[in-house]
Amino acid sequence: MDNNICNRLPLGRSLAILAKTYYGALTKRLEHLEIERYYSILILIENHGAKCTQQFICDELKMDKVSMVRIVDYLIEKKYVKKVVNPKDRREHFIQLTKKAIEVLPAIHQAIDEVNSAALKGIAKEKQKELYSQLNSIQMNLAHLPSQKIYINYKKASKKV
Amino acid sequence: MDNNICNRLPLGRSLAILAKTYYGALTKRLEHLEIERYYSILILIENHGAKCTQQFICDELKMDKVSMVRIVDYLIEKKYVKKVVNPKDRREHFIQLTKKAIEVLPAIHQAIDEVNSAALKGIAKEKQKELYSQLNSIQMNLAHLPSQKIYINYKKASKKV
DNA sequence: ATAAATAGTTAGTATTATTAACTATTAATT
DNA sequence: AATTAATAGTTAATAATACTAACTATTTAT
């Protein structure tokens, strides 16, 4: 049997395992901050600026908006973000970083850098870039893949009708 | 802002999104089979043979054994697997494929092949191998990563003590 | 013979995802 | 201008999954 995890399992399963292992390592480094797994949200807002609506965050992180309500509530309770109604469109709420979040972000980046460089150890810098671009390309390829059910092709012999 | 998902988000988050997208595509192709996301288990057993214990499956798929109890129950209910007590060690139960599972596996493989080739479109065969080997190496690197909490390095100026 | 370890199970809890129904607001249509 | 659609966010209910602890049965180690 092949000892490469990607050959033993469906690609998506391998990716899920990687993601879980990565999250475990990262979350342990940051669990005392009480941001759970929500550092991605802080980083998203950090990158995108003061105009992140909940819907935007859901779209970027491929999460559903119902779950996002509670996550944002949690982050507000922990004082990492605040909600600001968009005066131009009062349906939208901008989720913005607080002073506390800004203070904490360097530690988050440090943890991510540590785990990233541990994860990518042994992979040359150019290869890392190539890997990132391949992963991005996979995501793009899958994002709008039409779905068609696959049916079982029973052999006539095994079907006694 | 960089438009590559891996540069916008922590690597683990990008991988989780990829995994989710992949699973979505695959599950839609197979949802009528009522194996939920458990085709990985069938494939694992297919590869490893008749001596897969629940614990082995958990170790391979990085799942916890408590959840595995219910999943195996579900797969038994749907007649995809059966439980056989290991006569050499009666604590262990081998999880084995049924005739139904064996009949269904070609359809699962076809679906995986379809989604894989869609996902990897535009990536040359040798590059695919390289990608798989990089993903495997990331998993190995992360698997036994020691964890150390990262603390916030407050500037003296911002701390009025 | 006893203690420790392992495989699996059950119960309880927490997290997350999913669906549907809802409010408030904005945009589109007649 | 009035009505209808659509959008952002919320709430409630349900289902899936993960995690912890406590438990049984069995095997291994002392």
Coordinates of C-alpha atoms (C1' of nucleotides) in Angstrom, one line a residue:
Chain A
M1 CA 0.0 0.0 0.0
D2 CA 1.2 3.5 -0.8
N3 CA 2.4 5.3 2.2
N4 CA 1.4 8.7 0.9
I5 CA -1.9 9.8 2.6
C6 CA -3.2 11.3 -0.7
N7 CA -2.9 8.0 -2.4
R8 CA -4.6 6.1 0.3
L9 CA -7.6 8.4 0.7
P10 CA -9.8 10.8 -1.4
L11 CA -7.9 14.0 -1.9
G12 CA -10.6 15.9 0.1
R13 CA -10.2 13.6 3.0
S14 CA -6.4 14.1 3.0
L15 CA -6.9 17.9 2.9
A16 CA -9.4 17.7 5.8
I17 CA -6.9 15.8 7.9
L18 CA -4.2 18.3 7.1
A19 CA -6.5 21.1 8.0
K20 CA -7.4 19.5 11.3
T21 CA -3.8 18.8 12.2
Y22 CA -2.9 22.4 11.3
Y23 CA -5.8 23.8 13.3
G24 CA -4.8 21.6 16.3
A25 CA -1.3 23.0 16.3
L26 CA -2.4 26.6 15.9
T27 CA -5.2 26.5 18.3
K28 CA -3.1 25.1 21.1
R29 CA -0.7 28.0 20.6
L30 CA -3.5 30.4 20.9
E31 CA -6.1 28.8 23.2
H32 CA -5.4 31.1 26.1
L33 CA -6.6 34.1 23.9
E34 CA -10.1 32.7 23.8
I35 CA -10.6 33.2 20.1
E36 CA -11.3 29.5 19.5
R37 CA -10.8 28.9 15.8
Y38 CA -11.8 32.4 14.8
Y39 CA -8.4 34.0 14.2
S40 CA -9.1 33.6 10.5
I41 CA -11.9 36.1 10.9
L42 CA -9.6 38.6 12.6
I43 CA -7.0 38.1 9.8
L44 CA -9.7 38.5 7.1
I45 CA -10.8 41.8 8.6
E46 CA -7.2 42.9 9.1
N47 CA -6.6 42.3 5.4
H48 CA -9.9 43.7 4.1
G49 CA -10.3 46.7 6.3
A50 CA -13.2 48.3 8.1
K51 CA -15.9 47.3 5.6
C52 CA -16.3 43.5 6.3
T53 CA -19.9 42.6 6.5
Q54 CA -21.0 39.3 8.0
Q55 CA -22.0 38.1 4.6
F56 CA -18.6 39.0 3.2
I57 CA -16.9 37.0 5.9
C58 CA -19.2 34.0 5.2
D59 CA -18.4 34.2 1.5
E60 CA -14.7 34.3 2.1
L61 CA -14.5 31.6 4.7
K62 CA -17.3 29.5 3.1
M63 CA -19.3 29.4 6.3
D64 CA -23.0 29.9 6.6
K65 CA -24.4 33.1 7.9
V66 CA -26.5 31.5 10.7
S67 CA -23.4 30.1 12.4
M68 CA -21.7 33.4 11.8
V69 CA -24.2 35.2 14.0
R70 CA -23.1 33.3 17.0
I71 CA -19.4 33.5 16.2
V72 CA -19.6 37.3 15.9
D73 CA -21.6 37.4 19.1
Y74 CA -18.8 35.4 20.8
L75 CA -16.1 37.7 19.4
I76 CA -18.0 40.7 20.5
E77 CA -18.4 39.2 24.0
K78 CA -14.7 38.6 24.1
K79 CA -14.2 42.2 22.9
Y80 CA -12.3 41.3 19.7
V81 CA -14.7 43.0 17.3
K82 CA -17.5 45.5 17.3
K83 CA -20.5 45.9 15.0
V84 CA -21.1 49.1 13.1
V85 CA -24.2 49.7 11.0
N86 CA -23.4 50.8 7.5
P87 CA -25.0 54.2 7.1
K88 CA -25.2 53.8 3.4
D89 CA -27.1 50.5 3.7
R90 CA -28.6 50.0 7.1
R91 CA -29.2 46.3 6.5
E92 CA -25.4 45.7 6.6
H93 CA -23.3 45.5 9.7
F94 CA -19.6 46.1 9.4
I95 CA -17.5 43.9 11.7
Q96 CA -14.5 45.8 12.9
L97 CA -11.5 45.0 15.0
T98 CA -11.2 46.5 18.5
K99 CA -8.0 47.7 20.1
K100 CA -7.7 44.4 21.9
A101 CA -7.8 42.5 18.5
I102 CA -5.1 44.8 17.1
E103 CA -2.9 44.2 20.2
V104 CA -3.4 40.4 19.8
L105 CA -2.8 40.1 16.1
P106 CA 1.0 40.1 16.2
A107 CA 0.8 37.0 18.5
I108 CA -1.6 35.4 16.0
H109 CA 0.7 36.1 13.1
Q110 CA 3.6 34.7 15.1
A111 CA 1.8 31.5 15.8
I112 CA 0.7 31.2 12.2
D113 CA 4.3 31.8 11.0
E114 CA 5.6 29.2 13.4
V115 CA 3.1 26.5 12.4
N116 CA 3.5 27.4 8.7
S117 CA 7.2 27.1 8.7
A118 CA 7.1 23.9 10.6
A119 CA 4.5 22.6 8.2
L120 CA 6.5 23.6 5.1
K121 CA 9.8 22.5 6.4
G122 CA 11.8 20.8 3.7
I123 CA 9.9 22.5 0.9
A124 CA 11.9 25.2 -0.9
K125 CA 10.6 28.7 -1.1
E126 CA 9.8 28.6 -4.8
K127 CA 8.1 25.2 -4.3
Q128 CA 6.0 26.7 -1.5
K129 CA 4.8 29.4 -3.9
E130 CA 4.0 26.8 -6.5
L131 CA 2.1 24.7 -3.8
Y132 CA 0.0 27.8 -2.8
S133 CA -0.8 28.5 -6.4
Q134 CA -1.8 24.9 -7.0
L135 CA -4.1 24.9 -3.9
N136 CA -5.7 28.1 -5.1
S137 CA -6.2 26.6 -8.6
I138 CA -7.8 23.5 -7.0
Q139 CA -10.2 25.7 -5.1
M140 CA -11.1 27.7 -8.3
N141 CA -11.6 24.5 -10.2
L142 CA -13.9 23.0 -7.6
A143 CA -15.8 26.1 -6.8
H144 CA -18.2 25.9 -9.7
L145 CA -18.0 22.3 -10.5
P146 CA -21.4 21.0 -11.8
S147 CA -22.7 18.1 -9.9
Q148 CA -24.0 14.9 -11.4
K149 CA -25.0 11.8 -9.5
I150 CA -22.9 8.7 -10.1
Y151 CA -24.9 5.5 -10.4
I152 CA -23.8 2.0 -9.8
N153 CA -23.3 0.0 -12.9
Y154 CA -24.6 -3.3 -11.8
K155 CA -23.5 -6.3 -13.9
K156 CA -26.4 -8.0 -15.5
A157 CA -25.3 -11.3 -13.9
S158 CA -25.7 -9.9 -10.4
K159 CA -29.1 -8.5 -11.0
K160 CA -31.8 -11.1 -11.1
V161 CA -34.9 -9.4 -12.5
Chain B
M1 CA -4.7 42.3 -1.5
D2 CA -3.3 39.0 -2.8
N3 CA -5.9 37.0 -4.6
N4 CA -4.5 33.6 -3.7
I5 CA -6.6 32.2 -0.9
C6 CA -3.5 30.8 0.8
N7 CA -2.0 34.2 1.2
R8 CA -5.2 35.8 2.5
L9 CA -5.8 33.1 5.2
P10 CA -3.9 30.8 7.5
L11 CA -2.8 27.7 5.5
G12 CA -5.0 25.4 7.6
R13 CA -8.1 27.5 6.9
S14 CA -7.4 27.4 3.1
L15 CA -7.0 23.6 3.4
A16 CA -10.3 23.3 5.3
I17 CA -12.1 25.3 2.6
L18 CA -10.6 23.2 -0.1
A19 CA -11.6 20.0 1.8
K20 CA -15.1 21.3 2.3
T21 CA -15.5 22.3 -1.4
Y22 CA -14.2 18.9 -2.5
Y23 CA -16.5 17.1 -0.1
G24 CA -19.4 19.0 -1.3
A25 CA -18.7 18.1 -4.9
L26 CA -18.1 14.4 -4.1
T27 CA -21.0 14.0 -1.7
K28 CA -23.5 15.4 -4.2
R29 CA -22.4 12.8 -6.7
L30 CA -22.9 10.0 -4.1
E31 CA -25.7 11.3 -1.9
H32 CA -28.2 8.8 -3.2
L33 CA -26.0 5.9 -1.9
E34 CA -26.6 7.0 1.7
I35 CA -23.0 6.7 2.8
E36 CA -22.9 10.3 3.8
R37 CA -19.2 11.3 4.0
Y38 CA -18.1 7.8 4.9
Y39 CA -16.8 6.6 1.6
S40 CA -13.3 7.3 3.0
I41 CA -13.9 4.5 5.4
L42 CA -15.0 2.1 2.7
I43 CA -11.9 3.0 0.7
L44 CA -9.7 2.6 3.7
I45 CA -11.0 -0.9 4.3
E46 CA -10.7 -1.7 0.6
N47 CA -7.1 -0.8 0.7
H48 CA -6.2 -2.3 4.0
G49 CA -8.2 -5.5 3.8
A50 CA -10.3 -7.5 6.3
K51 CA -8.4 -6.6 9.4
C52 CA -9.4 -3.0 10.0
T53 CA -10.4 -2.4 13.5
Q54 CA -12.4 0.7 14.5
Q55 CA -9.3 2.0 16.3
F56 CA -7.2 1.6 13.1
I57 CA -9.8 3.5 11.1
C58 CA -9.8 6.3 13.7
D59 CA -6.0 6.5 13.6
E60 CA -5.9 6.7 9.8
L61 CA -8.7 9.2 9.4
K62 CA -7.8 11.2 12.5
M63 CA -11.3 10.8 14.0
D64 CA -12.2 10.0 17.5
K65 CA -13.4 6.5 18.4
V66 CA -16.6 7.7 20.1
S67 CA -17.8 9.2 16.9
M68 CA -16.7 6.1 15.0
V69 CA -19.1 3.9 17.0
R70 CA -22.1 5.7 15.6
I71 CA -20.7 5.9 12.1
V72 CA -20.0 2.2 12.0
D73 CA -23.5 1.6 13.4
Y74 CA -24.9 3.7 10.5
L75 CA -22.8 1.8 8.0
I76 CA -24.0 -1.5 9.4
E77 CA -27.6 -0.3 9.3
K78 CA -27.1 0.7 5.6
K79 CA -25.5 -2.8 5.1
Y80 CA -22.2 -1.4 3.8
V81 CA -20.1 -3.1 6.5
K82 CA -20.2 -5.9 9.1
K83 CA -18.5 -6.4 12.4
V84 CA -16.4 -9.5 13.1
V85 CA -14.8 -10.1 16.5
N86 CA -11.1 -10.9 16.2
P87 CA -10.8 -14.4 17.6
K88 CA -7.1 -13.7 18.4
D89 CA -8.1 -10.6 20.5
R90 CA -11.7 -10.5 21.4
R91 CA -11.6 -6.8 22.3
E92 CA -11.1 -6.0 18.7
H93 CA -13.8 -5.9 16.0
F94 CA -12.9 -6.1 12.4
I95 CA -15.0 -3.9 10.2
Q96 CA -15.4 -5.6 6.9
L97 CA -17.0 -4.7 3.6
T98 CA -20.3 -6.4 2.6
K99 CA -21.2 -7.5 -0.9
K100 CA -23.2 -4.3 -1.2
A101 CA -20.2 -2.2 -0.4
I102 CA -18.1 -4.0 -3.0
E103 CA -20.8 -3.4 -5.6
V104 CA -20.9 0.2 -4.8
L105 CA -17.1 0.9 -4.7
P106 CA -16.7 1.3 -8.5
A107 CA -19.2 4.2 -8.4
I108 CA -17.3 5.7 -5.5
H109 CA -14.0 5.5 -7.3
Q110 CA -15.6 6.9 -10.5
A111 CA -16.9 9.9 -8.5
I112 CA -13.5 10.4 -6.8
D113 CA -11.7 10.2 -10.1
E114 CA -14.1 12.7 -11.7
V115 CA -13.8 15.2 -8.8
N116 CA -10.0 14.7 -8.6
S117 CA -9.4 15.3 -12.3
A118 CA -11.7 18.4 -12.2
A119 CA -9.8 19.6 -9.1
L120 CA -6.4 19.0 -10.6
K121 CA -7.2 20.4 -14.1
G122 CA -4.4 22.5 -15.4
I123 CA -1.8 20.8 -13.2
A124 CA 0.6 18.5 -15.0
K125 CA 0.9 14.8 -14.0
E126 CA 4.4 15.2 -12.5
K127 CA 3.3 18.4 -10.7
Q128 CA 0.4 16.4 -9.2
K129 CA 2.8 13.8 -7.8
E130 CA 4.9 16.6 -6.4
L131 CA 1.8 18.2 -4.8
Y132 CA 0.8 14.9 -3.2
S133 CA 4.2 14.4 -1.8
Q134 CA 4.3 18.0 -0.5
L135 CA 0.9 17.5 1.2
N136 CA 2.1 14.3 2.7
S137 CA 5.2 16.0 4.0
I138 CA 3.1 18.7 5.6
Q139 CA 1.1 16.2 7.4
M140 CA 4.2 14.4 8.6
N141 CA 5.7 17.7 9.8
L142 CA 2.6 18.7 11.7
A143 CA 1.8 15.4 13.2
H144 CA 4.2 15.6 16.0
L145 CA 4.7 19.3 16.3
P146 CA 5.3 20.3 19.9
S147 CA 2.9 23.0 21.1
Q148 CA 3.9 26.1 22.9
K149 CA 1.5 28.9 23.7
I150 CA 2.3 32.2 22.1
Y151 CA 1.9 35.2 24.4
I152 CA 1.2 38.8 23.5
N153 CA 4.2 41.0 23.6
Y154 CA 2.6 44.2 25.0
K155 CA 4.6 47.4 24.4
K156 CA 5.5 49.0 27.7
A157 CA 3.9 52.3 26.6
S158 CA 0.5 50.6 26.2
K159 CA 0.7 49.1 29.6
K160 CA 0.1 51.4 32.5
V161 CA 1.2 49.5 35.6
Chain C
dA1 C1' -3.0 -12.8 41.3
dT2 C1' -3.1 -8.2 40.7
dA3 C1' -2.6 -4.0 38.2
dA4 C1' -2.2 -1.6 33.9
dA5 C1' -3.4 -1.0 29.3
dT6 C1' -6.4 -1.5 25.2
dA7 C1' -10.9 -1.7 22.2
dG8 C1' -15.1 -0.5 22.2
dT9 C1' -19.4 1.6 24.3
dT10 C1' -22.6 4.9 26.6
dA11 C1' -24.0 9.4 28.4
dG12 C1' -23.6 14.1 28.5
dT13 C1' -22.1 18.4 26.6
dA14 C1' -20.4 21.7 23.1
dT15 C1' -19.8 23.1 18.5
dT16 C1' -21.1 23.5 13.9
dA17 C1' -24.2 23.0 9.9
dT18 C1' -28.7 23.2 8.0
dT19 C1' -33.4 24.5 7.2
dA20 C1' -37.2 27.4 7.6
dA21 C1' -39.4 31.4 9.2
dC22 C1' -38.9 36.0 10.5
dT23 C1' -37.6 41.5 10.7
dA24 C1' -35.7 45.4 8.7
dT25 C1' -34.1 47.6 4.9
dT26 C1' -33.1 48.4 0.0
dA27 C1' -33.9 47.8 -5.0
dA28 C1' -36.8 46.8 -8.8
dT29 C1' -41.4 46.8 -11.1
dT30 C1' -45.6 48.4 -12.4
Chain D
dA1 C1' -46.1 56.2 -5.4
dA2 C1' -47.3 51.6 -4.2
dT3 C1' -46.2 47.0 -4.6
dT4 C1' -43.1 43.3 -5.1
dA5 C1' -38.3 41.3 -5.1
dA6 C1' -34.2 40.7 -3.0
dT7 C1' -30.7 41.2 0.6
dA8 C1' -28.5 41.2 5.5
dG9 C1' -29.1 39.6 9.5
dT10 C1' -31.6 37.1 13.3
dT11 C1' -34.0 33.3 15.8
dA12 C1' -35.6 28.6 16.6
dA13 C1' -35.4 23.9 15.8
dT14 C1' -32.9 20.0 14.2
dA15 C1' -29.0 17.1 12.9
dA16 C1' -24.2 15.9 12.6
dT17 C1' -19.9 15.8 14.8
dA18 C1' -16.4 16.3 18.4
dC19 C1' -14.9 15.9 23.1
dT20 C1' -14.7 14.4 27.9
dA21 C1' -15.4 11.1 31.3
dA22 C1' -16.9 6.9 33.0
dC23 C1' -17.8 2.3 32.1
dT24 C1' -17.3 -3.1 30.4
dA25 C1' -14.7 -6.7 28.5
dT26 C1' -10.5 -8.4 27.4
dT27 C1' -5.5 -8.8 27.2
dT28 C1' -0.8 -7.7 28.8
dA29 C1' 2.5 -6.7 32.2
dT30 C1' 4.2 -7.0 37.0

